Short mmCIF file of C-alpha atoms in Angstrom, two decimals:
data_model
loop_
_atom_site.label_atom_id
_atom_site.label_comp_id
_atom_site.label_asym_id
_atom_site.label_seq_id
_atom_site.Cartn_x
_atom_site.Cartn_y
_atom_site.Cartn_z
CA MET A 1 -56.44 -102.90 -136.39
CA LYS A 2 -53.71 -105.03 -138.03
CA ARG A 3 -53.34 -102.49 -140.82
CA LEU A 4 -52.93 -99.69 -138.31
CA LEU A 5 -50.30 -101.61 -136.34
CA SER A 6 -48.44 -102.51 -139.52
CA LEU A 7 -48.31 -98.87 -140.52
CA ILE A 8 -47.06 -97.79 -137.10
CA SER A 9 -44.53 -100.61 -136.90
CA ALA A 10 -43.10 -99.72 -140.30
CA VAL A 11 -42.71 -96.10 -139.37
CA VAL A 12 -41.13 -96.89 -136.00
CA LEU A 13 -38.77 -99.42 -137.58
CA SER A 14 -37.62 -96.87 -140.12
CA LEU A 15 -36.99 -94.41 -137.33
CA MET A 16 -35.03 -96.95 -135.29
CA LEU A 17 -32.87 -98.03 -138.21
CA GLY A 18 -32.25 -94.72 -139.90
CA VAL A 19 -33.01 -91.83 -137.64
CA SER A 20 -29.62 -90.15 -137.95
CA SER A 21 -29.51 -90.31 -141.74
CA ALA A 22 -33.16 -89.28 -142.01
CA TYR A 23 -32.61 -86.18 -139.95
CA ALA A 24 -29.60 -85.37 -142.09
CA SER A 25 -31.34 -85.78 -145.44
CA GLY A 26 -35.05 -85.25 -144.82
CA GLU A 27 -37.13 -82.32 -143.64
CA ASN A 28 -38.99 -82.17 -140.35
CA TYR A 29 -41.87 -80.09 -141.65
CA ILE A 30 -44.25 -78.15 -139.38
CA ALA A 31 -47.20 -76.26 -140.89
CA LEU A 32 -48.33 -73.31 -138.76
CA GLY A 33 -51.30 -71.07 -139.20
CA ASP A 34 -54.93 -70.75 -140.12
CA SER A 35 -57.49 -72.71 -142.12
CA LEU A 36 -55.32 -72.72 -145.23
CA ALA A 37 -52.50 -74.42 -143.34
CA ALA A 38 -55.08 -76.82 -141.89
CA GLY A 39 -56.53 -77.68 -145.31
CA GLN A 40 -60.08 -76.42 -144.95
CA THR A 41 -62.23 -77.05 -148.00
CA PRO A 42 -64.82 -74.70 -149.56
CA HIS A 43 -67.46 -76.74 -147.73
CA GLN A 44 -66.30 -76.45 -144.08
CA GLU A 45 -64.43 -79.74 -143.96
CA ILE A 46 -60.78 -80.71 -143.58
CA ASP A 47 -58.85 -82.40 -146.37
CA ALA A 48 -55.44 -82.17 -147.99
CA GLY A 49 -54.34 -78.54 -148.21
CA TYR A 50 -51.20 -76.91 -149.54
CA ALA A 51 -49.13 -78.16 -146.59
CA ASP A 52 -50.19 -81.75 -147.23
CA LEU A 53 -49.31 -81.40 -150.91
CA ILE A 54 -45.90 -80.01 -150.00
CA ALA A 55 -45.35 -82.96 -147.67
CA MET A 56 -46.52 -85.32 -150.43
CA ARG A 57 -43.98 -83.97 -152.90
CA LEU A 58 -41.10 -83.99 -150.41
CA GLY A 59 -42.05 -87.52 -149.41
CA MET A 60 -42.01 -88.68 -153.02
CA LEU A 61 -38.48 -87.30 -153.31
CA GLY A 62 -37.32 -89.00 -150.12
CA GLN A 63 -36.88 -85.59 -148.53
CA LEU A 64 -39.45 -85.84 -145.75
CA ASN A 65 -38.66 -87.22 -142.35
CA TYR A 66 -41.63 -85.86 -140.40
CA TYR A 67 -44.71 -83.74 -141.04
CA THR A 68 -47.59 -82.38 -138.99
CA LYS A 69 -50.19 -79.66 -139.30
CA GLU A 70 -51.54 -80.07 -135.79
CA LEU A 71 -50.33 -76.57 -134.83
CA ALA A 72 -52.69 -75.06 -137.42
CA PHE A 73 -56.38 -74.42 -136.93
CA PRO A 74 -59.22 -72.77 -138.90
CA GLY A 75 -59.92 -69.24 -137.76
CA PHE A 76 -56.49 -68.55 -136.28
CA THR A 77 -55.39 -64.92 -136.32
CA THR A 78 -51.78 -63.83 -135.99
CA ALA A 79 -52.38 -63.55 -132.23
CA ASP A 80 -53.57 -67.17 -132.12
CA VAL A 81 -50.58 -68.38 -134.12
CA LEU A 82 -48.22 -66.48 -131.80
CA GLU A 83 -49.87 -68.11 -128.79
CA ARG A 84 -49.56 -71.54 -130.40
CA VAL A 85 -45.88 -70.99 -131.20
CA GLN A 86 -45.26 -70.09 -127.55
CA SER A 87 -47.16 -73.12 -126.22
CA ASP A 88 -45.67 -76.18 -124.55
CA GLU A 89 -47.30 -78.32 -127.23
CA ALA A 90 -45.22 -76.64 -129.91
CA SER A 91 -41.87 -76.61 -128.13
CA VAL A 92 -40.63 -80.10 -129.03
CA LEU A 93 -41.98 -79.92 -132.59
CA LEU A 94 -40.35 -76.58 -133.26
CA LYS A 95 -37.06 -77.54 -131.65
CA ASN A 96 -36.62 -80.35 -134.17
CA ALA A 97 -38.15 -78.55 -137.17
CA THR A 98 -36.05 -77.98 -140.27
CA LEU A 99 -38.88 -76.56 -142.41
CA ILE A 100 -41.78 -74.34 -141.35
CA THR A 101 -44.55 -72.71 -143.37
CA ILE A 102 -46.79 -70.03 -141.87
CA SER A 103 -50.21 -68.85 -143.01
CA ALA A 104 -51.29 -66.01 -140.73
CA GLY A 105 -52.86 -62.60 -141.23
CA ALA A 106 -55.92 -63.13 -143.39
CA ASN A 107 -58.24 -63.67 -140.44
CA ASP A 108 -57.05 -60.44 -138.86
CA LEU A 109 -58.27 -58.62 -141.96
CA LEU A 110 -61.04 -60.62 -143.64
CA ARG A 111 -63.19 -60.97 -140.53
CA LEU A 112 -63.79 -57.22 -140.92
CA VAL A 113 -65.12 -57.61 -144.46
CA GLN A 114 -68.90 -57.75 -144.78
CA VAL A 115 -69.79 -59.96 -147.72
CA ASN A 116 -73.12 -60.30 -149.48
CA PRO A 117 -72.55 -63.20 -151.89
CA SER A 118 -75.92 -62.96 -153.59
CA ALA A 119 -75.58 -59.22 -154.23
CA GLY A 120 -71.87 -59.50 -155.02
CA THR A 121 -70.87 -56.71 -152.63
CA LEU A 122 -68.08 -56.13 -150.12
CA ALA A 123 -67.83 -53.53 -147.35
CA PHE A 124 -65.32 -52.74 -144.62
CA SER A 125 -64.15 -49.91 -142.38
CA GLN A 126 -60.82 -48.45 -143.45
CA LEU A 127 -60.02 -47.45 -139.86
CA GLN A 128 -60.59 -51.00 -138.64
CA ALA A 129 -58.56 -52.40 -141.52
CA ASP A 130 -55.64 -50.09 -140.74
CA TYR A 131 -55.67 -51.19 -137.12
CA ALA A 132 -55.92 -54.89 -138.00
CA LEU A 133 -53.02 -54.68 -140.43
CA ASN A 134 -50.85 -52.97 -137.85
CA VAL A 135 -51.67 -55.70 -135.33
CA ALA A 136 -50.83 -58.35 -137.93
CA ARG A 137 -47.51 -56.63 -138.62
CA LYS A 138 -46.53 -56.61 -134.94
CA ASN A 139 -47.65 -60.17 -134.32
CA MET A 140 -45.90 -61.54 -137.40
CA ALA A 141 -42.68 -59.84 -136.33
CA GLU A 142 -43.01 -61.50 -132.93
CA ILE A 143 -43.90 -64.90 -134.42
CA LEU A 144 -40.78 -64.84 -136.57
CA ALA A 145 -38.63 -63.69 -133.65
CA GLU A 146 -39.97 -66.55 -131.53
CA LEU A 147 -39.23 -69.05 -134.29
CA GLN A 148 -35.63 -67.88 -134.49
CA VAL A 149 -35.27 -68.95 -130.86
CA ARG A 150 -37.62 -71.95 -130.74
CA ALA A 151 -36.83 -73.43 -134.16
CA PRO A 152 -33.17 -72.55 -134.72
CA LYS A 153 -32.65 -75.23 -137.38
CA ALA A 154 -35.69 -74.36 -139.48
CA LYS A 155 -36.00 -72.65 -142.81
CA VAL A 156 -39.09 -70.49 -142.47
CA PHE A 157 -41.48 -69.64 -145.31
CA VAL A 158 -44.24 -67.06 -144.88
CA MET A 159 -47.14 -67.76 -147.20
CA GLY A 160 -48.86 -64.82 -148.87
CA TYR A 161 -52.58 -64.68 -149.62
CA TYR A 162 -54.81 -64.67 -152.69
CA PHE A 163 -57.80 -62.45 -153.40
CA ALA A 164 -60.63 -64.40 -151.81
CA TYR A 165 -63.73 -62.88 -153.49
CA PRO A 166 -63.57 -63.54 -157.24
CA ASN A 167 -67.36 -63.81 -157.53
CA VAL A 168 -68.25 -60.29 -156.39
CA HIS A 169 -69.01 -57.48 -158.81
CA PRO A 170 -65.83 -56.11 -160.45
CA SER A 171 -66.48 -52.65 -159.04
CA GLN A 172 -66.44 -54.14 -155.52
CA LYS A 173 -63.04 -55.78 -155.75
CA GLU A 174 -60.64 -52.85 -155.75
CA GLY A 175 -60.96 -51.65 -152.16
CA THR A 176 -60.71 -55.05 -150.50
CA ASN A 177 -57.98 -56.13 -152.88
CA ASP A 178 -55.94 -53.06 -151.91
CA GLN A 179 -56.08 -54.14 -148.26
CA LEU A 180 -55.02 -57.65 -149.18
CA VAL A 181 -52.08 -56.30 -151.15
CA ARG A 182 -51.12 -54.26 -148.09
CA LEU A 183 -51.27 -57.41 -145.96
CA ASN A 184 -49.06 -59.30 -148.41
CA THR A 185 -46.58 -56.40 -148.42
CA ILE A 186 -46.45 -56.50 -144.62
CA LEU A 187 -45.90 -60.26 -144.62
CA GLN A 188 -43.12 -59.95 -147.20
CA GLN A 189 -41.40 -57.15 -145.30
CA GLN A 190 -41.52 -58.99 -142.00
CA ALA A 191 -40.27 -62.19 -143.61
CA GLU A 192 -37.32 -60.47 -145.24
CA GLN A 193 -36.41 -58.60 -142.07
CA ALA A 194 -36.36 -61.89 -140.15
CA GLY A 195 -34.35 -63.78 -142.76
CA ALA A 196 -37.36 -65.89 -143.77
CA THR A 197 -38.71 -66.42 -147.30
CA TYR A 198 -41.96 -64.91 -148.52
CA VAL A 199 -44.07 -67.05 -150.87
CA ASN A 200 -46.18 -65.14 -153.41
CA VAL A 201 -49.44 -66.99 -154.08
CA TYR A 202 -51.38 -63.88 -155.12
CA ASP A 203 -50.18 -63.92 -158.73
CA ALA A 204 -51.34 -67.50 -159.32
CA PHE A 205 -54.93 -66.55 -158.39
CA GLY A 206 -55.44 -62.96 -159.54
CA LEU A 207 -58.83 -61.29 -159.08
CA ASN A 208 -61.00 -63.79 -160.96
CA ALA A 209 -59.98 -67.24 -159.72
CA VAL A 210 -63.48 -68.71 -159.66
CA ASN A 211 -62.00 -72.04 -160.79
CA TYR A 212 -59.98 -72.20 -157.56
CA LEU A 213 -62.64 -70.70 -155.26
CA PRO A 214 -65.88 -72.42 -156.32
CA ASN A 215 -68.12 -71.56 -153.35
CA ILE A 216 -69.32 -67.95 -153.59
CA ALA A 217 -70.03 -67.97 -149.84
CA ASP A 218 -66.63 -69.35 -148.79
CA VAL A 219 -63.05 -68.09 -149.11
CA HIS A 220 -61.28 -71.46 -149.14
CA PRO A 221 -59.81 -73.01 -152.29
CA ASN A 222 -60.38 -76.40 -153.84
CA PHE A 223 -57.61 -78.92 -154.58
CA GLU A 224 -56.51 -76.97 -157.64
CA GLY A 225 -56.19 -73.81 -155.59
CA TYR A 226 -54.16 -75.59 -152.95
CA ARG A 227 -52.01 -77.04 -155.72
CA GLN A 228 -51.22 -73.50 -156.89
CA MET A 229 -50.21 -72.57 -153.34
CA ALA A 230 -48.06 -75.66 -152.94
CA ASN A 231 -46.35 -75.04 -156.27
CA ALA A 232 -45.62 -71.43 -155.31
CA PHE A 233 -43.90 -72.73 -152.20
CA LEU A 234 -42.01 -75.47 -154.06
CA LYS A 235 -40.65 -72.90 -156.51
CA ALA A 236 -39.46 -70.68 -153.68
CA TYR A 237 -38.06 -73.71 -151.85
CA SER A 238 -36.14 -75.19 -154.79
CA GLY A 239 -35.47 -72.10 -156.88
CA SER A 240 -37.07 -73.63 -159.97
CA ASN A 241 -40.21 -75.32 -161.30
CA ALA A 242 -38.64 -78.77 -161.11
CA LEU A 243 -40.81 -79.85 -158.17
CA THR A 244 -44.12 -78.68 -159.65
CA ILE A 245 -47.11 -80.84 -158.75
CA GLN A 246 -49.31 -81.68 -161.71
CA SER A 247 -53.09 -81.92 -161.52
CA SER A 248 -52.85 -85.64 -162.27
CA GLU A 249 -50.81 -86.13 -159.10
CA LEU A 250 -53.41 -84.72 -156.74
CA PRO A 251 -54.77 -87.21 -154.21
CA LYS A 252 -58.40 -88.21 -154.32
CA PRO A 253 -60.63 -85.98 -152.18
CA ASN A 254 -61.13 -87.40 -148.71
CA PRO A 255 -62.79 -84.63 -146.70
CA LYS A 256 -63.53 -85.11 -143.02
CA THR A 257 -66.03 -83.20 -140.94
CA PHE A 258 -65.03 -82.30 -137.41
CA ASP A 259 -67.42 -84.95 -136.10
CA GLU A 260 -65.72 -87.57 -138.26
CA ILE A 261 -62.31 -86.44 -137.01
CA LEU A 262 -63.50 -86.80 -133.43
CA GLU A 263 -64.82 -90.30 -134.14
CA MET A 264 -61.56 -91.29 -135.84
CA LYS A 265 -59.65 -90.13 -132.78
CA ARG A 266 -61.92 -92.08 -130.42
CA THR A 267 -61.61 -95.23 -132.54
CA THR A 268 -57.84 -94.95 -132.70
CA GLU A 269 -57.55 -94.49 -128.95
CA ALA A 270 -59.79 -97.51 -128.34
CA GLU A 271 -57.69 -99.69 -130.63
CA VAL A 272 -54.49 -98.61 -128.96
CA GLU A 273 -55.86 -99.46 -125.52
CA GLU A 274 -56.66 -102.99 -126.71
CA ASP A 275 -53.10 -103.82 -127.68
CA GLU A 276 -50.05 -103.46 -125.44
CA VAL A 277 -47.76 -103.38 -128.43
CA ALA A 278 -49.68 -100.47 -129.87
CA VAL A 279 -49.43 -98.66 -126.55
CA ILE A 280 -45.67 -99.04 -126.60
CA VAL A 281 -45.54 -97.82 -130.18
CA GLU A 282 -47.68 -94.82 -129.32
CA GLU A 283 -45.16 -93.82 -126.65
CA ILE A 284 -42.44 -93.81 -129.31
CA LEU A 285 -44.44 -92.23 -132.10
CA PRO A 286 -47.74 -90.61 -130.98
CA LEU A 287 -50.68 -91.52 -133.21
CA ARG A 288 -51.76 -87.91 -133.27
CA ASN A 289 -48.70 -87.11 -135.36
CA ILE A 290 -49.80 -89.61 -138.02
CA PHE A 291 -53.23 -88.07 -138.36
CA GLY A 292 -52.27 -84.48 -137.48
CA TYR A 293 -55.70 -83.62 -136.11
CA THR A 294 -55.06 -83.17 -132.38
CA ALA A 295 -55.30 -79.39 -132.49
CA PHE A 296 -58.64 -79.58 -134.29
CA ILE A 297 -60.05 -82.05 -131.79
CA GLU A 298 -58.98 -80.12 -128.71
CA ARG A 299 -60.38 -76.87 -130.08
CA ILE A 300 -63.69 -78.52 -131.00
CA LYS A 301 -63.99 -79.83 -127.44
CA GLU A 302 -63.30 -76.33 -126.09
CA ILE A 303 -65.96 -74.81 -128.33
CA ARG A 304 -68.56 -77.41 -127.40
CA VAL A 305 -67.94 -76.94 -123.65
CA SER A 306 -68.13 -73.13 -123.82
#
């Protein structure tokens, strides 16, 4: 409890003493999107993803004022991200954002792919893929248009995608990879048309990135894969490799299941209720923004009720 209050007090004090200079020199970073923005692991847990690594590097440089990934959630399609951007929950965050990353589009497409990990095969309907890609194009255009209005101070970066099935038979890769390349082309075109920056992560993975995608039954990367994504962003952000994160700088794995996240939230809320000072602090700086898991918790509750 004391450690939690000390952490909150330090953050609030820094805000009270230096809020104007912090906003001038540091980024208010909002990560939008799907499971990659949320930091999903290859084992259906949540840990540090590319957005967290970006925030880590900016923080080490003294260039981070605020960061949250609570507007991201595993499974989000472009339609879900658009809805989240238009939500009341997002309005204040986006209004003050100076840096936004978006991962959206893969779930529109990859949910159509039928995967047999043991046989190493992929199958999909071209007609369905064409339709999904067109929907993704329209939704991404609308997302970026909304951000121009709702986040007028933000630099926006649209994250591309990697080939997610390195373990399938080589003869099975071409068709699905072609659709992924089409998706990345759409994302790049929409980003450029909206004045945003497209981040190419595809080249860092290629078609055989088994070292970044270790679970043959899961499309999510490990820490090294997320490091590649973060470094692709940092290069686009800075214009050089000067901000590259090395493997030795990666944080220790600390995965959380959704049940553990729920318990952490309940514990935090109980501690806050026990201390009037903590309640006051929470009103100034909501605890959910420290942990960044509110969106996950609310969605889990919705799923369990339905």
